[in-house]
XYZ file of C-alpha atoms in Angstrom:
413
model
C 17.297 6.782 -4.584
C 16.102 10.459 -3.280
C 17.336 13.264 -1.942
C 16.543 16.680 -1.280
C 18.743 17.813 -3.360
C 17.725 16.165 -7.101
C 14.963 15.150 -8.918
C 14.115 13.050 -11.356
C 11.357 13.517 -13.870
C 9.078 11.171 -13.875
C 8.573 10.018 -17.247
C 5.259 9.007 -19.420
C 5.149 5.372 -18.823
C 5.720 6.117 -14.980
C 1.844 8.330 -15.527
C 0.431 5.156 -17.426
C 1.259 2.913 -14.453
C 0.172 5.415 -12.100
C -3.014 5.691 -13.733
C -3.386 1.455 -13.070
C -2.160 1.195 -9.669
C -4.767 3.945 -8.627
C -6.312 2.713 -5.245
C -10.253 0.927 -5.115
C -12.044 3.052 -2.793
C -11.611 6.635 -3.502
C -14.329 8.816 -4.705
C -15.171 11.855 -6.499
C -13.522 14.939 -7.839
C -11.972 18.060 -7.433
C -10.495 21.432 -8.575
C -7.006 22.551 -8.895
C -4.998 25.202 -6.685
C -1.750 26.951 -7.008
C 1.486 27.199 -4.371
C 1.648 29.684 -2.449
C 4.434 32.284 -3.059
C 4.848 33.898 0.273
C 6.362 31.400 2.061
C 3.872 31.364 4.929
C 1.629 29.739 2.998
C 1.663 25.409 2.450
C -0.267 23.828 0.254
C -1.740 20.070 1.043
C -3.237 17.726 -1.787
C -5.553 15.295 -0.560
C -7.950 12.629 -2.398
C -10.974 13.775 0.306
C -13.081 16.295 -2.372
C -15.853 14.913 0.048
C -15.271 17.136 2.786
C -15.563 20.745 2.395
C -14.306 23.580 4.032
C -16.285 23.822 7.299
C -15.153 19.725 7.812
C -13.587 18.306 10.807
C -10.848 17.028 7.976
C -10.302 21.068 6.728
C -10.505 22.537 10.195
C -7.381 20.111 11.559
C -5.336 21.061 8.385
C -6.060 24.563 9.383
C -5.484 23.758 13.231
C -2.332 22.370 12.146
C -1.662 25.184 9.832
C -1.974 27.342 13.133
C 0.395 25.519 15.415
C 3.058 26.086 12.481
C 2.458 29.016 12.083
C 1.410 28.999 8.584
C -1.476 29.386 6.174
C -3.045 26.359 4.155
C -3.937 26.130 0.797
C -5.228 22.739 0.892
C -6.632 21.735 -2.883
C -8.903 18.036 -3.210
C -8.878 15.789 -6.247
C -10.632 12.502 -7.281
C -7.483 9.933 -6.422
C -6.718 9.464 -9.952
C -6.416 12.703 -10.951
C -4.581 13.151 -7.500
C -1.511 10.889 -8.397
C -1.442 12.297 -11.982
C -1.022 16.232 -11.046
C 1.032 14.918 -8.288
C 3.739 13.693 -11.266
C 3.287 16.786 -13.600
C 3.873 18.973 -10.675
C 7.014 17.247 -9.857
C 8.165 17.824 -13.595
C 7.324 21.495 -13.473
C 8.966 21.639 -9.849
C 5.818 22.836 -8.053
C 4.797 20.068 -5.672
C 2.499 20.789 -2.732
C 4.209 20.769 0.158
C 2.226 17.977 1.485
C 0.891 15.020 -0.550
C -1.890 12.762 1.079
C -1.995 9.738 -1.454
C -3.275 6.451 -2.086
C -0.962 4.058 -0.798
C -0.284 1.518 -3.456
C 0.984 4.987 -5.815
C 3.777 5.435 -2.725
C 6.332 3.492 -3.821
C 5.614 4.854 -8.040
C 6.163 8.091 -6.453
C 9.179 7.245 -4.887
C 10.496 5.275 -7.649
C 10.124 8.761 -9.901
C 12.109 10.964 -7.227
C 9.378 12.641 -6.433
C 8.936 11.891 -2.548
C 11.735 12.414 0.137
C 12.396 9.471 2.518
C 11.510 9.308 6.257
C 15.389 9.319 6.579
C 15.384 12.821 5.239
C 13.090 14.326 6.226
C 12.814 13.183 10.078
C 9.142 11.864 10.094
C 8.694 9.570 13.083
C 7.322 6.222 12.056
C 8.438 4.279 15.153
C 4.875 3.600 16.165
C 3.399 2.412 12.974
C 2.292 -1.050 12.603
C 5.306 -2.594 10.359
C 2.263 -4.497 8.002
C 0.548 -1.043 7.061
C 3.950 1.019 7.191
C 5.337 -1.719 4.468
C 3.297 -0.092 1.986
C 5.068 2.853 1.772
C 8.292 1.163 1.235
C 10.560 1.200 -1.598
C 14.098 -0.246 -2.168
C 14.897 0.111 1.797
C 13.658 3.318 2.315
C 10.124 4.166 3.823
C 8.409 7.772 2.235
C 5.814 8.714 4.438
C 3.258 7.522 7.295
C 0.112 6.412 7.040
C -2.412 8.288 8.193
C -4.799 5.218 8.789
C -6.267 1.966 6.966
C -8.801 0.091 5.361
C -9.057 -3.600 4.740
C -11.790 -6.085 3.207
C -13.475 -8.701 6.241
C -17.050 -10.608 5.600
C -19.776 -9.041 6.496
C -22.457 -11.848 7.411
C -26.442 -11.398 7.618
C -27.422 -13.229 11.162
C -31.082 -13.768 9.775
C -29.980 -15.425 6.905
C -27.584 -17.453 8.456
C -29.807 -18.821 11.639
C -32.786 -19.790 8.643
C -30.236 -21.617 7.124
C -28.857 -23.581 10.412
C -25.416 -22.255 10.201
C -23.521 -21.542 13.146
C -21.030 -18.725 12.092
C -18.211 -20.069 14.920
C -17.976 -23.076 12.486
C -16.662 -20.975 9.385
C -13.533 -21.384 10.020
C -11.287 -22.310 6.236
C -12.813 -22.428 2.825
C -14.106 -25.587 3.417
C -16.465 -24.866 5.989
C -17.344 -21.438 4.201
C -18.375 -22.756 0.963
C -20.474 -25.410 3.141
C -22.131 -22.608 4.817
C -23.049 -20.993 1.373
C -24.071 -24.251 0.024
C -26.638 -24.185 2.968
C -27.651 -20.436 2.648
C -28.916 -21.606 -1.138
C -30.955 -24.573 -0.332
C -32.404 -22.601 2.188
C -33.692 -20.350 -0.299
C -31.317 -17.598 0.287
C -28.177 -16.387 -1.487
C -24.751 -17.293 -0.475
C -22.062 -14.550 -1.195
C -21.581 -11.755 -3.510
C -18.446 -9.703 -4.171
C -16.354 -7.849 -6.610
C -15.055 -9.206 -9.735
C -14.804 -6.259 -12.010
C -11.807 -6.117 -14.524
C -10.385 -3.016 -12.493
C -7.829 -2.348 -9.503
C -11.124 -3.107 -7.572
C -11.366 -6.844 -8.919
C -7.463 -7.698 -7.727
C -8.543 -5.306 -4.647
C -11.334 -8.628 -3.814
C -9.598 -11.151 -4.884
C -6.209 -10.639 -2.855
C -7.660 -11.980 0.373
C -7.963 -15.166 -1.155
C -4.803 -15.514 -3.405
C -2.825 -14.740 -0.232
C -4.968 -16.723 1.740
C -3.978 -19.866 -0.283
C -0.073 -18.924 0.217
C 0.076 -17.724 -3.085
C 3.095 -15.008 -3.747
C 2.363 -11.787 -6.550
C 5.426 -13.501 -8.038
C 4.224 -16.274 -9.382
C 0.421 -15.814 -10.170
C 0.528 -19.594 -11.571
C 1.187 -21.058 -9.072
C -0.775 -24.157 -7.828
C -2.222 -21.883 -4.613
C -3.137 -19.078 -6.783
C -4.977 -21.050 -9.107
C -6.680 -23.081 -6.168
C -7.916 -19.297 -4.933
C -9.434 -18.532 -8.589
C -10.584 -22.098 -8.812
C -12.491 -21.453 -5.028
C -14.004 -18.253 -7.292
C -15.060 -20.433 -10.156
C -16.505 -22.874 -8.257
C -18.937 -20.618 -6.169
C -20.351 -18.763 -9.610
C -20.584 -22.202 -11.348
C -23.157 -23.869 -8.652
C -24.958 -20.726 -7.917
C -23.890 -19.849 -4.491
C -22.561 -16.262 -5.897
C -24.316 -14.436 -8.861
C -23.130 -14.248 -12.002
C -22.777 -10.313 -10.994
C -19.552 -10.353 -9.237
C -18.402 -10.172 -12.680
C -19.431 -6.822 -13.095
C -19.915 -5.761 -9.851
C -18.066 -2.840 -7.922
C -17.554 -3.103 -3.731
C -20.415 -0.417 -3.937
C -22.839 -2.634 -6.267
C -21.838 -5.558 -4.444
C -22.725 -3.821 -1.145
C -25.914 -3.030 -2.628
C -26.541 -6.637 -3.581
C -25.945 -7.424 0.271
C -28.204 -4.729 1.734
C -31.272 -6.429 0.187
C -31.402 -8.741 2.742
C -31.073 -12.010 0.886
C -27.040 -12.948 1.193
C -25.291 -14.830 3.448
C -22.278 -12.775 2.983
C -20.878 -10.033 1.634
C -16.537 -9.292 1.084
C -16.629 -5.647 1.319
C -14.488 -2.890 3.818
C -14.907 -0.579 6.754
C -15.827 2.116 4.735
C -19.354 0.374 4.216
C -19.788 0.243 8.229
C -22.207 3.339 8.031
C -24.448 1.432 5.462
C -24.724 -1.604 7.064
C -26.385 0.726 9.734
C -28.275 2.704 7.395
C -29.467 -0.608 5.832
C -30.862 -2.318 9.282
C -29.160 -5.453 8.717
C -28.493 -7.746 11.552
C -25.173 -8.207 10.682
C -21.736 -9.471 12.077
C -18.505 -9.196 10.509
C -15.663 -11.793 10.237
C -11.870 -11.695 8.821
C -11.985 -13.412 5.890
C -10.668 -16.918 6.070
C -7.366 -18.529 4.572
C -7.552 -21.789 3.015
C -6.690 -24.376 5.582
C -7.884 -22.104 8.704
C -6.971 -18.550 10.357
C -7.423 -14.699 8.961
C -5.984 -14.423 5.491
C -3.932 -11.107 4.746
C -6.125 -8.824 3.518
C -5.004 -5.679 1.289
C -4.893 -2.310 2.566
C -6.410 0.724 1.321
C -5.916 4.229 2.520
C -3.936 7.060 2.479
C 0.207 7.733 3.045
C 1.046 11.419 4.412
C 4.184 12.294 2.190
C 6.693 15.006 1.965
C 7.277 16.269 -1.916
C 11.021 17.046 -3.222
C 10.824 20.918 -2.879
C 13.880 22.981 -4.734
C 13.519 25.471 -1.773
C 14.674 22.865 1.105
C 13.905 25.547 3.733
C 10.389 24.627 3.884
C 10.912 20.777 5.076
C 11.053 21.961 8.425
C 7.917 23.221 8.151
C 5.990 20.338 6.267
C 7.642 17.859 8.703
C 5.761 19.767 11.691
C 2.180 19.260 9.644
C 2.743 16.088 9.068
C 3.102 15.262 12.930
C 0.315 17.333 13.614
C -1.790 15.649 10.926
C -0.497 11.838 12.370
C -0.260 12.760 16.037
C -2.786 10.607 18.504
C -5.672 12.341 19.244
C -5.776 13.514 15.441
C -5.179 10.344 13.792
C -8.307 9.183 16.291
C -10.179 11.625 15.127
C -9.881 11.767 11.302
C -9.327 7.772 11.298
C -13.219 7.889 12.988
C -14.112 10.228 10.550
C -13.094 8.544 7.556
C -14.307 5.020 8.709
C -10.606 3.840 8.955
C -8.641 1.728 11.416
C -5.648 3.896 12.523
C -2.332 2.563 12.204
C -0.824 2.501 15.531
C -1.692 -0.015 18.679
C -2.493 2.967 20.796
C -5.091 4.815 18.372
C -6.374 1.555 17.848
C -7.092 0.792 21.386
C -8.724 3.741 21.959
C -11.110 2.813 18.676
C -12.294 -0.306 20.085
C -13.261 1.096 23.719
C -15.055 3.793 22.120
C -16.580 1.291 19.507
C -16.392 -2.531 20.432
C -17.704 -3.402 16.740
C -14.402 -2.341 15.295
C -12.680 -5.281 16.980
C -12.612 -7.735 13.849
C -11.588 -4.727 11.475
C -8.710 -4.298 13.939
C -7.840 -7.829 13.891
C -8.431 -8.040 9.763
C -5.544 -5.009 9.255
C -3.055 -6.559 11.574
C -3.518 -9.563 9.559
C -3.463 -7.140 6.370
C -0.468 -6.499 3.761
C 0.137 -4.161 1.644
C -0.476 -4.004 -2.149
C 3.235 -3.113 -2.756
C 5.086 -5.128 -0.161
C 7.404 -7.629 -0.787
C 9.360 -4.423 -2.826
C 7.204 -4.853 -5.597
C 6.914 -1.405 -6.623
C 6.321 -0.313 -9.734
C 6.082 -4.061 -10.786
C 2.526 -4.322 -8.952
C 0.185 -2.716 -11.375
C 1.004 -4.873 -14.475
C 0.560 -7.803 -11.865
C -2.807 -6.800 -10.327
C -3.937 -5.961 -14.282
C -3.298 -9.494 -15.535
C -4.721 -10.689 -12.411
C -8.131 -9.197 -13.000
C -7.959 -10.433 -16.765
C -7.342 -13.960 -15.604
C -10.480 -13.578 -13.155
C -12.563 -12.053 -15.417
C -11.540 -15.124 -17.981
C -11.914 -17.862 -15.446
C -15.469 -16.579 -13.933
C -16.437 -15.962 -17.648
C -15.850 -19.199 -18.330
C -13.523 -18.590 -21.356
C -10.250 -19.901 -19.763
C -10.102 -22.569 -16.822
C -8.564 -21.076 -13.804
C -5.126 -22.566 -14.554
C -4.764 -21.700 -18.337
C -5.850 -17.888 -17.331
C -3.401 -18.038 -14.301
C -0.529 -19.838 -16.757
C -1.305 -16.973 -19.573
C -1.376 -14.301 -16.748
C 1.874 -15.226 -15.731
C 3.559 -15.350 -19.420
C 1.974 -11.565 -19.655
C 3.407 -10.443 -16.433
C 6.583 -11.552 -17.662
């Protein structure tokens, strides 16, 4: 699909469904750099405008730089403009020489020429787990590594639980989860509050639980699929989540949560700081499939990818960042960093002796798939749109969950 050697330019629809299939956890902005003309100088996009130069995450690009034997010009952009001046750039033939992006905007990337495979350019991916490398998979051929995960578990308040005489062993299946909500509310409390927005972030929530019913992105209306959205329905119609989720984002959701009067919360790693800030006696869980055991959550985070370059001289180069960047000790270090569960068995292992709590976020991304898998590609962001519409309708109560899965469907199509 992509060589070295040719491009393709990526075209204006290819930017429209870029813009859609923009990941659900990135955050803020940045400002714009140039390439460096010298040749000892690489430049490295990343969606991290949060750290600045001073940052663990800007002193291991340099580090890295350093062990090359290069300069880096290393420029940070809000992930949506990210992906966008990551497709303009390819047009105009000035790529960084490094692109850290979202992962679901991998295989769109790809799928426009502008990425070179692992094949090519000779990045080792042996030790990846297969679920997380899947993500960055298109047509057979696998651009880029990640450099670490995210996934959605349940975070569960122990004080609200115990008052309400649940035993958190026992939620086990959606059965025995909605029981335990049903409890948390006649105790007084709240039961569970999560995201339903009509965004990437609403699909983002509700994936867990389509896939957790056995339900395939193929077929959205299907009878599992509509049994997850009916699961949905069902909590907001007898009060046991607010009428919020509707509007709510994972951060007003977490919000919601850190008052102290849920149950539960569906919500990511990257909220593990705030549960501590909040002083919440909390646990966390993988979120449940329908008949028992962890459904497959969706990943978030970041691929490190190589860029089609005309000047093919500098993949040598780029290659050697990029195993600095994804080597052991630094993927420990920038996965702790970012609040992310690193994508190999080894990195992972050393997470969990250094911090026991990240044990069921461990266990929730091996059980996690990718947003993209299955070779969806490109084909994934008109999905996830119609799937937030038919949420939005269902919860809203202007469609029952099988008319707004059946008319989801007939859109996708």
């Amino acid at each position: 699909m992509n060589s070295f050697s040719g491009r393709r330019r990526p075209t204006a629809a290819v930017l429209i469904s870029l813009a859609v299939a923009t990941g659900a956890t990135a955050c803020g902005s940045g400002s714009s750099g140039s390439e460096g003309a010298d040749g000892k100088t690489y430049t490295v996009w990343d969606p991290y405008p949060q750290f600045a130069k001073g940052s663990a995450w800007t002193n291991l690009l340099d580090k890295c730089g350093t062990a090359a034997g290069v300069k880096i010009k290393r420029t940070a952009f809000d992930t949506s403009d990210l992906t966008n001046k990551a497709l303009l750039a390819a047009q105009q033939g000035n790529s960084p020489d490094l692109l850290i992006v979202d992962n679901p905007v991998v295989s769109t990337l790809a799928e426009a020429g502008v990425l070179t495979t692992t094949d090519d350019n000779k990045l080792d991916t042996s030790k990846i787990d297969p679920n997380l490398l899947a993500a960055g998979q298109s047509g057979g051929k696998t651009y880029g590594t990640p450099i670490g995960a995210n996934t959605l578990a349940l975070y569960y308040n122990k004080k609200v639980l115990k008052e309400a005489g649940v035993d958190v062993a026992s939620v086990k299946d959606w059965a025995s989860l909605t029981a335990a909500l049903e409890k948390a509310k006649k105790a007084g409390k709240k039961g569970i509050t999560f995201s339903a927005i009509g965004t990437e972030e609403g699909s983002f929530q509700f994936l867990p639980w389509f896939w957790g019913a056995g339900a395939k992105l193929t077929q959205l209306n299907s009878a599992q699929g509509e049994s997850a959205l009916s699961l949905w329905k069902g909590w907001v119609k007898s009060g046991v989540a607010p009428n919020s989720v509707l509007n709510n984002t994972q951060t007003t959701s977490w919000q919601e949560f850190a008052t102290g009067d849920y149950a539960f919360a569906e919500n990511g790693t990257w909220q593990l700081a705030n549960a501590k800030k909040a002083g919440l006696d909390y646990g966390v869980l993988p979120i449940p499939g329908a008949s028992g055991g962890s459904a497959a959550a969706p990943t978030g985070g970041e691929f490190v990818t190589l860029p089609v370059q005309d000047d093919t001289g500098r993949y040598t180069t780029s290659q050697k960042l990029a195993t600095c960047l994804t080597s052991t000790q630094n993927l420990y270090d920038t996965d702790t960093t970012l609040s992310y569960v690193a994508p190999t068995t080894e990195v992972q292992d050393k997470q969990m002796a250094a911090n026991a709590e990240l044990k069921p976020w461990v266990d929730a991304v091996k059980a996690a798939k990718g947003r993209t898998s299955d070779d969806l590609g490109t084909k994934y962001p008109k999905i996830s749109e119609q799937m937030w519409k038919a949420v939005q309708s269902a919860l809203s109560g202007s469609k029952s969950p099988k008319d707004a899965m059946a008319d989801a469907q007939s859109a996708v199509k």
